[in-house]
mmCIF file of the C-alpha atoms, coordinates in Angstrom:
data_MODEL
# 
_entry.id   MODEL 
# 
loop_
_atom_site.group_PDB 
_atom_site.id 
_atom_site.type_symbol 
_atom_site.label_atom_id 
_atom_site.label_alt_id 
_atom_site.label_comp_id 
_atom_site.label_asym_id 
_atom_site.label_entity_id 
_atom_site.label_seq_id 
_atom_site.pdbx_PDB_ins_code 
_atom_site.Cartn_x 
_atom_site.Cartn_y 
_atom_site.Cartn_z 
_atom_site.occupancy 
_atom_site.B_iso_or_equiv 
_atom_site.pdbx_formal_charge 
_atom_site.auth_seq_id 
_atom_site.auth_comp_id 
_atom_site.auth_asym_id 
_atom_site.auth_atom_id 
_atom_site.pdbx_PDB_model_num 
ATOM 1   C CA . MET A 1 1   ? -33.097 85.618  -157.891 1.00 0.00 ? 1   MET A CA 1 
ATOM 2   C CA . PRO A 1 2   ? -33.139 89.803  -158.248 1.00 0.00 ? 2   PRO A CA 1 
ATOM 3   C CA . ILE A 1 3   ? -32.547 91.323  -154.894 1.00 0.00 ? 3   ILE A CA 1 
ATOM 4   C CA . ASP A 1 4   ? -34.516 93.997  -153.912 1.00 0.00 ? 4   ASP A CA 1 
ATOM 5   C CA . GLU A 1 5   ? -33.139 97.070  -153.360 1.00 0.00 ? 5   GLU A CA 1 
ATOM 6   C CA . SER A 1 6   ? -36.573 99.140  -153.230 1.00 0.00 ? 6   SER A CA 1 
ATOM 7   C CA . CYS A 1 7   ? -35.301 100.312 -149.265 1.00 0.00 ? 7   CYS A CA 1 
ATOM 8   C CA . ARG A 1 8   ? -32.386 101.886 -151.600 1.00 0.00 ? 8   ARG A CA 1 
ATOM 9   C CA . PRO A 1 9   ? -32.372 105.486 -153.138 1.00 0.00 ? 9   PRO A CA 1 
ATOM 10  C CA . ALA A 1 10  ? -32.807 104.769 -157.039 1.00 0.00 ? 10  ALA A CA 1 
ATOM 11  C CA . ILE A 1 11  ? -29.613 105.461 -158.442 1.00 0.00 ? 11  ILE A CA 1 
ATOM 12  C CA . THR A 1 12  ? -28.297 106.135 -161.949 1.00 0.00 ? 12  THR A CA 1 
ATOM 13  C CA . THR A 1 13  ? -25.167 104.319 -164.437 1.00 0.00 ? 13  THR A CA 1 
ATOM 14  C CA . LEU A 1 14  ? -23.861 105.111 -167.981 1.00 0.00 ? 14  LEU A CA 1 
ATOM 15  C CA . LEU A 1 15  ? -21.973 101.775 -169.728 1.00 0.00 ? 15  LEU A CA 1 
ATOM 16  C CA . VAL A 1 16  ? -19.619 102.578 -171.778 1.00 0.00 ? 16  VAL A CA 1 
ATOM 17  C CA . ASP A 1 17  ? -17.578 99.558  -173.430 1.00 0.00 ? 17  ASP A CA 1 
ATOM 18  C CA . ASN A 1 18  ? -16.803 98.789  -176.705 1.00 0.00 ? 18  ASN A CA 1 
ATOM 19  C CA . ASN A 1 19  ? -17.863 95.274  -175.819 1.00 0.00 ? 19  ASN A CA 1 
ATOM 20  C CA . THR A 1 20  ? -21.564 94.910  -176.387 1.00 0.00 ? 20  THR A CA 1 
ATOM 21  C CA . LEU A 1 21  ? -22.136 91.384  -174.524 1.00 0.00 ? 21  LEU A CA 1 
ATOM 22  C CA . PHE A 1 22  ? -20.298 92.968  -171.784 1.00 0.00 ? 22  PHE A CA 1 
ATOM 23  C CA . ARG A 1 23  ? -21.879 96.135  -171.441 1.00 0.00 ? 23  ARG A CA 1 
ATOM 24  C CA . HIS A 1 24  ? -25.052 93.123  -171.440 1.00 0.00 ? 24  HIS A CA 1 
ATOM 25  C CA . GLY A 1 25  ? -24.028 91.656  -169.078 1.00 0.00 ? 25  GLY A CA 1 
ATOM 26  C CA . VAL A 1 26  ? -22.566 94.809  -166.301 1.00 0.00 ? 26  VAL A CA 1 
ATOM 27  C CA . ARG A 1 27  ? -26.612 95.433  -167.044 1.00 0.00 ? 27  ARG A CA 1 
ATOM 28  C CA . MET A 1 28  ? -28.445 92.770  -166.284 1.00 0.00 ? 28  MET A CA 1 
ATOM 29  C CA . LEU A 1 29  ? -25.652 93.050  -163.128 1.00 0.00 ? 29  LEU A CA 1 
ATOM 30  C CA . LEU A 1 30  ? -26.867 96.783  -162.200 1.00 0.00 ? 30  LEU A CA 1 
ATOM 31  C CA . VAL A 1 31  ? -30.678 95.927  -162.450 1.00 0.00 ? 31  VAL A CA 1 
ATOM 32  C CA . ALA A 1 32  ? -30.754 92.494  -160.843 1.00 0.00 ? 32  ALA A CA 1 
ATOM 33  C CA . HIS A 1 33  ? -29.366 94.919  -157.465 1.00 0.00 ? 33  HIS A CA 1 
ATOM 34  C CA . GLY A 1 34  ? -31.800 97.568  -158.376 1.00 0.00 ? 34  GLY A CA 1 
ATOM 35  C CA . ILE A 1 35  ? -29.349 100.117 -160.203 1.00 0.00 ? 35  ILE A CA 1 
ATOM 36  C CA . THR A 1 36  ? -30.905 101.697 -162.829 1.00 0.00 ? 36  THR A CA 1 
ATOM 37  C CA . VAL A 1 37  ? -28.611 102.177 -166.509 1.00 0.00 ? 37  VAL A CA 1 
ATOM 38  C CA . VAL A 1 38  ? -29.803 104.913 -168.112 1.00 0.00 ? 38  VAL A CA 1 
ATOM 39  C CA . GLY A 1 39  ? -27.468 104.824 -171.275 1.00 0.00 ? 39  GLY A CA 1 
ATOM 40  C CA . GLU A 1 40  ? -24.713 103.047 -173.072 1.00 0.00 ? 40  GLU A CA 1 
ATOM 41  C CA . ALA A 1 41  ? -21.748 104.178 -175.221 1.00 0.00 ? 41  ALA A CA 1 
ATOM 42  C CA . SER A 1 42  ? -18.934 102.103 -176.725 1.00 0.00 ? 42  SER A CA 1 
ATOM 43  C CA . ASN A 1 43  ? -16.622 104.782 -177.035 1.00 0.00 ? 43  ASN A CA 1 
ATOM 44  C CA . GLY A 1 44  ? -15.190 107.574 -175.197 1.00 0.00 ? 44  GLY A CA 1 
ATOM 45  C CA . ARG A 1 45  ? -16.826 110.414 -177.260 1.00 0.00 ? 45  ARG A CA 1 
ATOM 46  C CA . ASP A 1 46  ? -20.467 109.002 -176.441 1.00 0.00 ? 46  ASP A CA 1 
ATOM 47  C CA . ALA A 1 47  ? -19.434 107.775 -173.060 1.00 0.00 ? 47  ALA A CA 1 
ATOM 48  C CA . VAL A 1 48  ? -18.815 112.382 -173.030 1.00 0.00 ? 48  VAL A CA 1 
ATOM 49  C CA . ARG A 1 49  ? -21.786 113.247 -174.569 1.00 0.00 ? 49  ARG A CA 1 
ATOM 50  C CA . LEU A 1 50  ? -24.449 111.207 -172.725 1.00 0.00 ? 50  LEU A CA 1 
ATOM 51  C CA . ALA A 1 51  ? -23.288 111.864 -169.257 1.00 0.00 ? 51  ALA A CA 1 
ATOM 52  C CA . THR A 1 52  ? -23.738 115.725 -170.463 1.00 0.00 ? 52  THR A CA 1 
ATOM 53  C CA . GLU A 1 53  ? -27.392 115.192 -171.702 1.00 0.00 ? 53  GLU A CA 1 
ATOM 54  C CA . LEU A 1 54  ? -28.686 112.034 -169.128 1.00 0.00 ? 54  LEU A CA 1 
ATOM 55  C CA . ARG A 1 55  ? -26.331 113.294 -166.182 1.00 0.00 ? 55  ARG A CA 1 
ATOM 56  C CA . PRO A 1 56  ? -26.391 110.035 -164.751 1.00 0.00 ? 56  PRO A CA 1 
ATOM 57  C CA . ASP A 1 57  ? -25.022 109.393 -161.152 1.00 0.00 ? 57  ASP A CA 1 
ATOM 58  C CA . VAL A 1 58  ? -22.098 107.560 -162.495 1.00 0.00 ? 58  VAL A CA 1 
ATOM 59  C CA . VAL A 1 59  ? -20.628 106.231 -165.543 1.00 0.00 ? 59  VAL A CA 1 
ATOM 60  C CA . VAL A 1 60  ? -19.411 102.791 -165.258 1.00 0.00 ? 60  VAL A CA 1 
ATOM 61  C CA . MET A 1 61  ? -16.057 102.532 -167.821 1.00 0.00 ? 61  MET A CA 1 
ATOM 62  C CA . ASP A 1 62  ? -14.033 100.618 -169.727 1.00 0.00 ? 62  ASP A CA 1 
ATOM 63  C CA . THR A 1 63  ? -10.742 102.176 -170.623 1.00 0.00 ? 63  THR A CA 1 
ATOM 64  C CA . ASP A 1 64  ? -9.614  100.954 -174.397 1.00 0.00 ? 64  ASP A CA 1 
ATOM 65  C CA . MET A 1 65  ? -12.072 101.851 -176.674 1.00 0.00 ? 65  MET A CA 1 
ATOM 66  C CA . PRO A 1 66  ? -11.687 103.335 -180.301 1.00 0.00 ? 66  PRO A CA 1 
ATOM 67  C CA . ILE A 1 67  ? -12.464 106.775 -181.438 1.00 0.00 ? 67  ILE A CA 1 
ATOM 68  C CA . MET A 1 68  ? -11.697 108.221 -177.680 1.00 0.00 ? 68  MET A CA 1 
ATOM 69  C CA . ASP A 1 69  ? -10.889 106.282 -174.852 1.00 0.00 ? 69  ASP A CA 1 
ATOM 70  C CA . GLY A 1 70  ? -12.010 105.539 -171.488 1.00 0.00 ? 70  GLY A CA 1 
ATOM 71  C CA . ILE A 1 71  ? -9.232  108.060 -170.330 1.00 0.00 ? 71  ILE A CA 1 
ATOM 72  C CA . GLU A 1 72  ? -9.377  111.309 -171.979 1.00 0.00 ? 72  GLU A CA 1 
ATOM 73  C CA . ALA A 1 73  ? -13.437 110.638 -171.660 1.00 0.00 ? 73  ALA A CA 1 
ATOM 74  C CA . THR A 1 74  ? -12.839 109.925 -167.659 1.00 0.00 ? 74  THR A CA 1 
ATOM 75  C CA . ALA A 1 75  ? -10.992 113.561 -168.055 1.00 0.00 ? 75  ALA A CA 1 
ATOM 76  C CA . LEU A 1 76  ? -13.922 115.329 -169.861 1.00 0.00 ? 76  LEU A CA 1 
ATOM 77  C CA . ILE A 1 77  ? -16.745 113.691 -167.811 1.00 0.00 ? 77  ILE A CA 1 
ATOM 78  C CA . ALA A 1 78  ? -14.608 115.052 -164.146 1.00 0.00 ? 78  ALA A CA 1 
ATOM 79  C CA . ALA A 1 79  ? -14.645 118.025 -165.289 1.00 0.00 ? 79  ALA A CA 1 
ATOM 80  C CA . LEU A 1 80  ? -18.374 118.552 -166.184 1.00 0.00 ? 80  LEU A CA 1 
ATOM 81  C CA . ALA A 1 81  ? -20.445 121.275 -163.757 1.00 0.00 ? 81  ALA A CA 1 
ATOM 82  C CA . ASP A 1 82  ? -21.630 118.658 -161.073 1.00 0.00 ? 82  ASP A CA 1 
ATOM 83  C CA . ALA A 1 83  ? -19.776 115.922 -162.631 1.00 0.00 ? 83  ALA A CA 1 
ATOM 84  C CA . PRO A 1 84  ? -20.862 112.459 -162.693 1.00 0.00 ? 84  PRO A CA 1 
ATOM 85  C CA . ALA A 1 85  ? -18.764 109.475 -160.607 1.00 0.00 ? 85  ALA A CA 1 
ATOM 86  C CA . VAL A 1 86  ? -16.864 107.393 -162.892 1.00 0.00 ? 86  VAL A CA 1 
ATOM 87  C CA . LEU A 1 87  ? -15.867 103.920 -161.677 1.00 0.00 ? 87  LEU A CA 1 
ATOM 88  C CA . VAL A 1 88  ? -13.275 102.003 -164.078 1.00 0.00 ? 88  VAL A CA 1 
ATOM 89  C CA . LEU A 1 89  ? -13.953 98.170  -164.896 1.00 0.00 ? 89  LEU A CA 1 
ATOM 90  C CA . GLY A 1 90  ? -10.843 96.894  -165.849 1.00 0.00 ? 90  GLY A CA 1 
ATOM 91  C CA . THR A 1 91  ? -7.717  94.577  -165.153 1.00 0.00 ? 91  THR A CA 1 
ATOM 92  C CA . VAL A 1 92  ? -4.693  94.879  -163.215 1.00 0.00 ? 92  VAL A CA 1 
ATOM 93  C CA . GLU A 1 93  ? -2.448  93.981  -165.858 1.00 0.00 ? 93  GLU A CA 1 
ATOM 94  C CA . SER A 1 94  ? -3.812  97.309  -167.530 1.00 0.00 ? 94  SER A CA 1 
ATOM 95  C CA . SER A 1 95  ? -1.467  100.693 -167.279 1.00 0.00 ? 95  SER A CA 1 
ATOM 96  C CA . ALA A 1 96  ? -4.420  102.436 -168.080 1.00 0.00 ? 96  ALA A CA 1 
ATOM 97  C CA . ALA A 1 97  ? -5.816  101.579 -165.130 1.00 0.00 ? 97  ALA A CA 1 
ATOM 98  C CA . LEU A 1 98  ? -3.567  104.214 -163.569 1.00 0.00 ? 98  LEU A CA 1 
ATOM 99  C CA . ASP A 1 99  ? -4.391  106.842 -166.016 1.00 0.00 ? 99  ASP A CA 1 
ATOM 100 C CA . ALA A 1 100 ? -7.578  106.397 -165.633 1.00 0.00 ? 100 ALA A CA 1 
ATOM 101 C CA . ILE A 1 101 ? -6.913  107.446 -161.881 1.00 0.00 ? 101 ILE A CA 1 
ATOM 102 C CA . LEU A 1 102 ? -4.729  110.218 -162.175 1.00 0.00 ? 102 LEU A CA 1 
ATOM 103 C CA . ALA A 1 103 ? -7.736  111.390 -164.840 1.00 0.00 ? 103 ALA A CA 1 
ATOM 104 C CA . GLY A 1 104 ? -10.890 112.082 -161.930 1.00 0.00 ? 104 GLY A CA 1 
ATOM 105 C CA . ALA A 1 105 ? -11.928 108.281 -161.810 1.00 0.00 ? 105 ALA A CA 1 
ATOM 106 C CA . ARG A 1 106 ? -13.512 107.362 -158.834 1.00 0.00 ? 106 ARG A CA 1 
ATOM 107 C CA . GLY A 1 107 ? -12.235 103.771 -158.447 1.00 0.00 ? 107 GLY A CA 1 
ATOM 108 C CA . LEU A 1 108 ? -11.638 100.838 -160.166 1.00 0.00 ? 108 LEU A CA 1 
ATOM 109 C CA . LEU A 1 109 ? -12.866 97.083  -160.195 1.00 0.00 ? 109 LEU A CA 1 
ATOM 110 C CA . LEU A 1 110 ? -11.271 94.444  -162.095 1.00 0.00 ? 110 LEU A CA 1 
ATOM 111 C CA . LYS A 1 111 ? -13.378 92.775  -164.936 1.00 0.00 ? 111 LYS A CA 1 
ATOM 112 C CA . ASP A 1 112 ? -13.523 89.596  -163.752 1.00 0.00 ? 112 ASP A CA 1 
ATOM 113 C CA . SER A 1 113 ? -15.762 90.671  -160.128 1.00 0.00 ? 113 SER A CA 1 
ATOM 114 C CA . ASP A 1 114 ? -18.799 89.273  -159.406 1.00 0.00 ? 114 ASP A CA 1 
ATOM 115 C CA . GLY A 1 115 ? -22.598 90.981  -159.693 1.00 0.00 ? 115 GLY A CA 1 
ATOM 116 C CA . GLU A 1 116 ? -22.484 92.533  -155.963 1.00 0.00 ? 116 GLU A CA 1 
ATOM 117 C CA . GLN A 1 117 ? -18.624 93.798  -155.881 1.00 0.00 ? 117 GLN A CA 1 
ATOM 118 C CA . ILE A 1 118 ? -20.082 95.730  -159.361 1.00 0.00 ? 118 ILE A CA 1 
ATOM 119 C CA . ALA A 1 119 ? -23.414 97.031  -157.628 1.00 0.00 ? 119 ALA A CA 1 
ATOM 120 C CA . ALA A 1 120 ? -21.320 97.881  -154.802 1.00 0.00 ? 120 ALA A CA 1 
ATOM 121 C CA . GLY A 1 121 ? -18.847 99.604  -156.549 1.00 0.00 ? 121 GLY A CA 1 
ATOM 122 C CA . VAL A 1 122 ? -21.798 101.706 -157.813 1.00 0.00 ? 122 VAL A CA 1 
ATOM 123 C CA . ARG A 1 123 ? -23.288 102.150 -154.750 1.00 0.00 ? 123 ARG A CA 1 
ATOM 124 C CA . LEU A 1 124 ? -19.575 103.919 -153.190 1.00 0.00 ? 124 LEU A CA 1 
ATOM 125 C CA . ALA A 1 125 ? -18.704 106.143 -156.117 1.00 0.00 ? 125 ALA A CA 1 
ATOM 126 C CA . ALA A 1 126 ? -22.410 107.547 -156.024 1.00 0.00 ? 126 ALA A CA 1 
ATOM 127 C CA . ALA A 1 127 ? -21.891 108.599 -152.281 1.00 0.00 ? 127 ALA A CA 1 
ATOM 128 C CA . GLY A 1 128 ? -18.568 110.156 -152.817 1.00 0.00 ? 128 GLY A CA 1 
ATOM 129 C CA . GLN A 1 129 ? -16.819 107.825 -151.900 1.00 0.00 ? 129 GLN A CA 1 
ATOM 130 C CA . SER A 1 130 ? -13.885 105.361 -154.190 1.00 0.00 ? 130 SER A CA 1 
ATOM 131 C CA . ALA A 1 131 ? -14.443 101.873 -154.287 1.00 0.00 ? 131 ALA A CA 1 
ATOM 132 C CA . LEU A 1 132 ? -11.530 100.017 -155.636 1.00 0.00 ? 132 LEU A CA 1 
ATOM 133 C CA . SER A 1 133 ? -10.230 95.781  -155.744 1.00 0.00 ? 133 SER A CA 1 
ATOM 134 C CA . PRO A 1 134 ? -8.456  95.038  -153.123 1.00 0.00 ? 134 PRO A CA 1 
ATOM 135 C CA . SER A 1 135 ? -6.477  92.821  -155.275 1.00 0.00 ? 135 SER A CA 1 
ATOM 136 C CA . VAL A 1 136 ? -5.552  96.090  -157.165 1.00 0.00 ? 136 VAL A CA 1 
ATOM 137 C CA . ALA A 1 137 ? -4.497  98.487  -154.335 1.00 0.00 ? 137 ALA A CA 1 
ATOM 138 C CA . GLY A 1 138 ? -0.936  97.373  -154.481 1.00 0.00 ? 138 GLY A CA 1 
ATOM 139 C CA . THR A 1 139 ? -0.343  97.383  -157.468 1.00 0.00 ? 139 THR A CA 1 
ATOM 140 C CA . LEU A 1 140 ? -2.082  100.517 -158.136 1.00 0.00 ? 140 LEU A CA 1 
ATOM 141 C CA . VAL A 1 141 ? -0.391  102.157 -155.146 1.00 0.00 ? 141 VAL A CA 1 
ATOM 142 C CA . THR A 1 142 ? 3.384   100.947 -156.727 1.00 0.00 ? 142 THR A CA 1 
ATOM 143 C CA . ARG A 1 143 ? 2.957   102.468 -160.684 1.00 0.00 ? 143 ARG A CA 1 
ATOM 144 C CA . MET A 1 144 ? 1.990   105.573 -158.940 1.00 0.00 ? 144 MET A CA 1 
ATOM 145 C CA . ARG A 1 145 ? 5.124   105.922 -156.630 1.00 0.00 ? 145 ARG A CA 1 
ATOM 146 C CA . GLN A 1 146 ? 7.234   104.191 -159.404 1.00 0.00 ? 146 GLN A CA 1 
ATOM 147 C CA . LEU A 1 147 ? 5.600   106.598 -162.235 1.00 0.00 ? 147 LEU A CA 1 
ATOM 148 C CA . GLU A 1 148 ? 6.239   109.981 -160.252 1.00 0.00 ? 148 GLU A CA 1 
ATOM 149 C CA . THR A 1 149 ? 10.394  108.427 -158.335 1.00 0.00 ? 149 THR A CA 1 
ATOM 150 C CA . ALA A 1 150 ? 12.141  110.960 -160.840 1.00 0.00 ? 150 ALA A CA 1 
ATOM 151 C CA . ARG A 1 151 ? 9.446   114.180 -160.240 1.00 0.00 ? 151 ARG A CA 1 
ATOM 152 C CA . ARG A 1 152 ? 9.860   113.687 -156.391 1.00 0.00 ? 152 ARG A CA 1 
ATOM 153 C CA . ALA A 1 153 ? 13.207  114.301 -156.786 1.00 0.00 ? 153 ALA A CA 1 
ATOM 154 C CA . HIS A 1 154 ? 13.063  117.431 -158.252 1.00 0.00 ? 154 HIS A CA 1 
ATOM 155 C CA . ALA A 1 155 ? 9.975   119.065 -156.697 1.00 0.00 ? 155 ALA A CA 1 
ATOM 156 C CA . PRO A 1 156 ? 9.252   119.645 -153.233 1.00 0.00 ? 156 PRO A CA 1 
ATOM 157 C CA . LYS A 1 157 ? 7.128   117.608 -151.627 1.00 0.00 ? 157 LYS A CA 1 
ATOM 158 C CA . ARG A 1 158 ? 3.337   117.745 -150.887 1.00 0.00 ? 158 ARG A CA 1 
ATOM 159 C CA . ALA A 1 159 ? 4.366   117.864 -147.594 1.00 0.00 ? 159 ALA A CA 1 
ATOM 160 C CA . GLU A 1 160 ? 4.737   121.522 -148.529 1.00 0.00 ? 160 GLU A CA 1 
ATOM 161 C CA . ALA A 1 161 ? 1.550   121.684 -149.850 1.00 0.00 ? 161 ALA A CA 1 
ATOM 162 C CA . GLY A 1 162 ? 0.245   123.593 -146.252 1.00 0.00 ? 162 GLY A CA 1 
ATOM 163 C CA . LEU A 1 163 ? -1.332  120.671 -144.271 1.00 0.00 ? 163 LEU A CA 1 
ATOM 164 C CA . THR A 1 164 ? -2.297  121.374 -140.578 1.00 0.00 ? 164 THR A CA 1 
ATOM 165 C CA . ALA A 1 165 ? -1.675  118.861 -138.804 1.00 0.00 ? 165 ALA A CA 1 
ATOM 166 C CA . ARG A 1 166 ? -5.283  117.284 -138.083 1.00 0.00 ? 166 ARG A CA 1 
ATOM 167 C CA . GLU A 1 167 ? -5.061  117.384 -141.385 1.00 0.00 ? 167 GLU A CA 1 
ATOM 168 C CA . HIS A 1 168 ? -2.085  115.088 -141.393 1.00 0.00 ? 168 HIS A CA 1 
ATOM 169 C CA . ASP A 1 169 ? -4.154  112.901 -138.776 1.00 0.00 ? 169 ASP A CA 1 
ATOM 170 C CA . VAL A 1 170 ? -6.860  112.402 -141.574 1.00 0.00 ? 170 VAL A CA 1 
ATOM 171 C CA . LEU A 1 171 ? -4.642  111.507 -144.543 1.00 0.00 ? 171 LEU A CA 1 
ATOM 172 C CA . ARG A 1 172 ? -3.195  108.282 -142.399 1.00 0.00 ? 172 ARG A CA 1 
ATOM 173 C CA . LEU A 1 173 ? -6.472  107.100 -141.965 1.00 0.00 ? 173 LEU A CA 1 
ATOM 174 C CA . VAL A 1 174 ? -7.936  108.478 -145.518 1.00 0.00 ? 174 VAL A CA 1 
ATOM 175 C CA . ALA A 1 175 ? -4.697  106.360 -146.512 1.00 0.00 ? 175 ALA A CA 1 
ATOM 176 C CA . ALA A 1 176 ? -5.457  103.468 -144.089 1.00 0.00 ? 176 ALA A CA 1 
ATOM 177 C CA . GLY A 1 177 ? -8.795  102.842 -145.992 1.00 0.00 ? 177 GLY A CA 1 
ATOM 178 C CA . ARG A 1 178 ? -10.639 104.352 -142.993 1.00 0.00 ? 178 ARG A CA 1 
ATOM 179 C CA . ASP A 1 179 ? -14.563 105.727 -143.850 1.00 0.00 ? 179 ASP A CA 1 
ATOM 180 C CA . ASN A 1 180 ? -15.228 109.226 -142.725 1.00 0.00 ? 180 ASN A CA 1 
ATOM 181 C CA . PRO A 1 181 ? -17.526 107.636 -140.002 1.00 0.00 ? 181 PRO A CA 1 
ATOM 182 C CA . GLY A 1 182 ? -14.317 105.976 -138.397 1.00 0.00 ? 182 GLY A CA 1 
ATOM 183 C CA . ILE A 1 183 ? -11.985 108.569 -139.251 1.00 0.00 ? 183 ILE A CA 1 
ATOM 184 C CA . GLY A 1 184 ? -14.237 110.811 -136.722 1.00 0.00 ? 184 GLY A CA 1 
ATOM 185 C CA . GLN A 1 185 ? -14.070 107.873 -133.929 1.00 0.00 ? 185 GLN A CA 1 
ATOM 186 C CA . GLU A 1 186 ? -10.486 107.466 -133.664 1.00 0.00 ? 186 GLU A CA 1 
ATOM 187 C CA . LEU A 1 187 ? -10.304 111.297 -133.638 1.00 0.00 ? 187 LEU A CA 1 
ATOM 188 C CA . TYR A 1 188 ? -13.218 111.537 -131.830 1.00 0.00 ? 188 TYR A CA 1 
ATOM 189 C CA . ILE A 1 189 ? -14.494 114.432 -134.322 1.00 0.00 ? 189 ILE A CA 1 
ATOM 190 C CA . SER A 1 190 ? -17.757 115.002 -136.211 1.00 0.00 ? 190 SER A CA 1 
ATOM 191 C CA . SER A 1 191 ? -18.327 112.719 -140.050 1.00 0.00 ? 191 SER A CA 1 
ATOM 192 C CA . SER A 1 192 ? -19.027 115.955 -140.667 1.00 0.00 ? 192 SER A CA 1 
ATOM 193 C CA . THR A 1 193 ? -16.259 117.553 -139.982 1.00 0.00 ? 193 THR A CA 1 
ATOM 194 C CA . VAL A 1 194 ? -14.020 115.250 -141.251 1.00 0.00 ? 194 VAL A CA 1 
ATOM 195 C CA . LYS A 1 195 ? -15.662 115.767 -144.535 1.00 0.00 ? 195 LYS A CA 1 
ATOM 196 C CA . HIS A 1 196 ? -14.498 118.989 -143.882 1.00 0.00 ? 196 HIS A CA 1 
ATOM 197 C CA . HIS A 1 197 ? -10.919 118.147 -143.012 1.00 0.00 ? 197 HIS A CA 1 
ATOM 198 C CA . VAL A 1 198 ? -10.992 115.646 -146.596 1.00 0.00 ? 198 VAL A CA 1 
ATOM 199 C CA . ALA A 1 199 ? -12.362 118.739 -148.730 1.00 0.00 ? 199 ALA A CA 1 
ATOM 200 C CA . SER A 1 200 ? -8.453  120.783 -147.566 1.00 0.00 ? 200 SER A CA 1 
ATOM 201 C CA . ILE A 1 201 ? -6.560  117.812 -148.282 1.00 0.00 ? 201 ILE A CA 1 
ATOM 202 C CA . LEU A 1 202 ? -7.812  117.255 -151.507 1.00 0.00 ? 202 LEU A CA 1 
ATOM 203 C CA . ASP A 1 203 ? -7.900  121.268 -152.801 1.00 0.00 ? 203 ASP A CA 1 
ATOM 204 C CA . LYS A 1 204 ? -4.029  121.732 -150.795 1.00 0.00 ? 204 LYS A CA 1 
ATOM 205 C CA . LEU A 1 205 ? -3.106  118.386 -152.786 1.00 0.00 ? 205 LEU A CA 1 
ATOM 206 C CA . GLU A 1 206 ? -4.846  118.705 -156.067 1.00 0.00 ? 206 GLU A CA 1 
ATOM 207 C CA . VAL A 1 207 ? -6.467  115.376 -156.415 1.00 0.00 ? 207 VAL A CA 1 
ATOM 208 C CA . HIS A 1 208 ? -9.636  114.455 -156.920 1.00 0.00 ? 208 HIS A CA 1 
ATOM 209 C CA . ASN A 1 209 ? -10.397 111.952 -154.707 1.00 0.00 ? 209 ASN A CA 1 
ATOM 210 C CA . ARG A 1 210 ? -9.631  109.569 -151.590 1.00 0.00 ? 210 ARG A CA 1 
ATOM 211 C CA . VAL A 1 211 ? -7.499  107.442 -153.793 1.00 0.00 ? 211 VAL A CA 1 
ATOM 212 C CA . GLN A 1 212 ? -5.122  110.140 -155.045 1.00 0.00 ? 212 GLN A CA 1 
ATOM 213 C CA . ALA A 1 213 ? -4.812  111.274 -151.537 1.00 0.00 ? 213 ALA A CA 1 
ATOM 214 C CA . ALA A 1 214 ? -4.048  108.154 -150.014 1.00 0.00 ? 214 ALA A CA 1 
ATOM 215 C CA . VAL A 1 215 ? -1.320  107.769 -153.218 1.00 0.00 ? 215 VAL A CA 1 
ATOM 216 C CA . GLU A 1 216 ? 0.516   111.012 -152.140 1.00 0.00 ? 216 GLU A CA 1 
ATOM 217 C CA . ALA A 1 217 ? 0.178   110.157 -147.865 1.00 0.00 ? 217 ALA A CA 1 
ATOM 218 C CA . VAL A 1 218 ? 1.940   107.678 -149.203 1.00 0.00 ? 218 VAL A CA 1 
ATOM 219 C CA . ARG A 1 219 ? 4.772   109.761 -151.348 1.00 0.00 ? 219 ARG A CA 1 
ATOM 220 C CA . ILE A 1 220 ? 4.933   111.951 -148.172 1.00 0.00 ? 220 ILE A CA 1 
ATOM 221 C CA . GLY A 1 221 ? 5.977   109.480 -145.634 1.00 0.00 ? 221 GLY A CA 1 
ATOM 222 C CA . LEU A 1 222 ? 2.121   109.306 -143.742 1.00 0.00 ? 222 LEU A CA 1 
ATOM 223 C CA . ALA A 1 223 ? 1.077   105.641 -144.609 1.00 0.00 ? 223 ALA A CA 1 
# 
């Protein structure tokens, strides 16, 4: 039975996948959880166009598609003014998942996630938070570390990016998966102050979201 989500603010989504049946299934799951689907696309080019026209809160994105893949589409959508969040539905075996995160995706969930997990991921993305399947996190971090090994040997560490001592503390807790209230409680600062520190950290590290910041924390030895 559909879940009563009437007390939640309305969230709008754009579904992007070249498999019509899969899109239909995801649409049914989201609608059952009170999330509105305002459009669908079967390739990245149409996804960018519809994201620009419809301005959904979240774009639920596949990576492997014709005409334009989800990685390029994610990068273009992330560059829009007031860009919607991009939530990738993929597989842990796909290297495209890594590229999508680097391109600016807010998070990654597995395609076999249940309806509650996908709906929760959409809500997190809409709220500006990162959604990442637990089974994906370790693999994703490992791949990103491997990808950067050569570059890290020849470039200054991001620790030299000018992070303050407090920002190092906040970044360490971001990497541990804490949300803003949890970080504030541990560091005895307000959630709004945490939010300010996180925004500064993302800017200094030149990353798009908390997932990428967590990977940077691993690189510089904070996690």
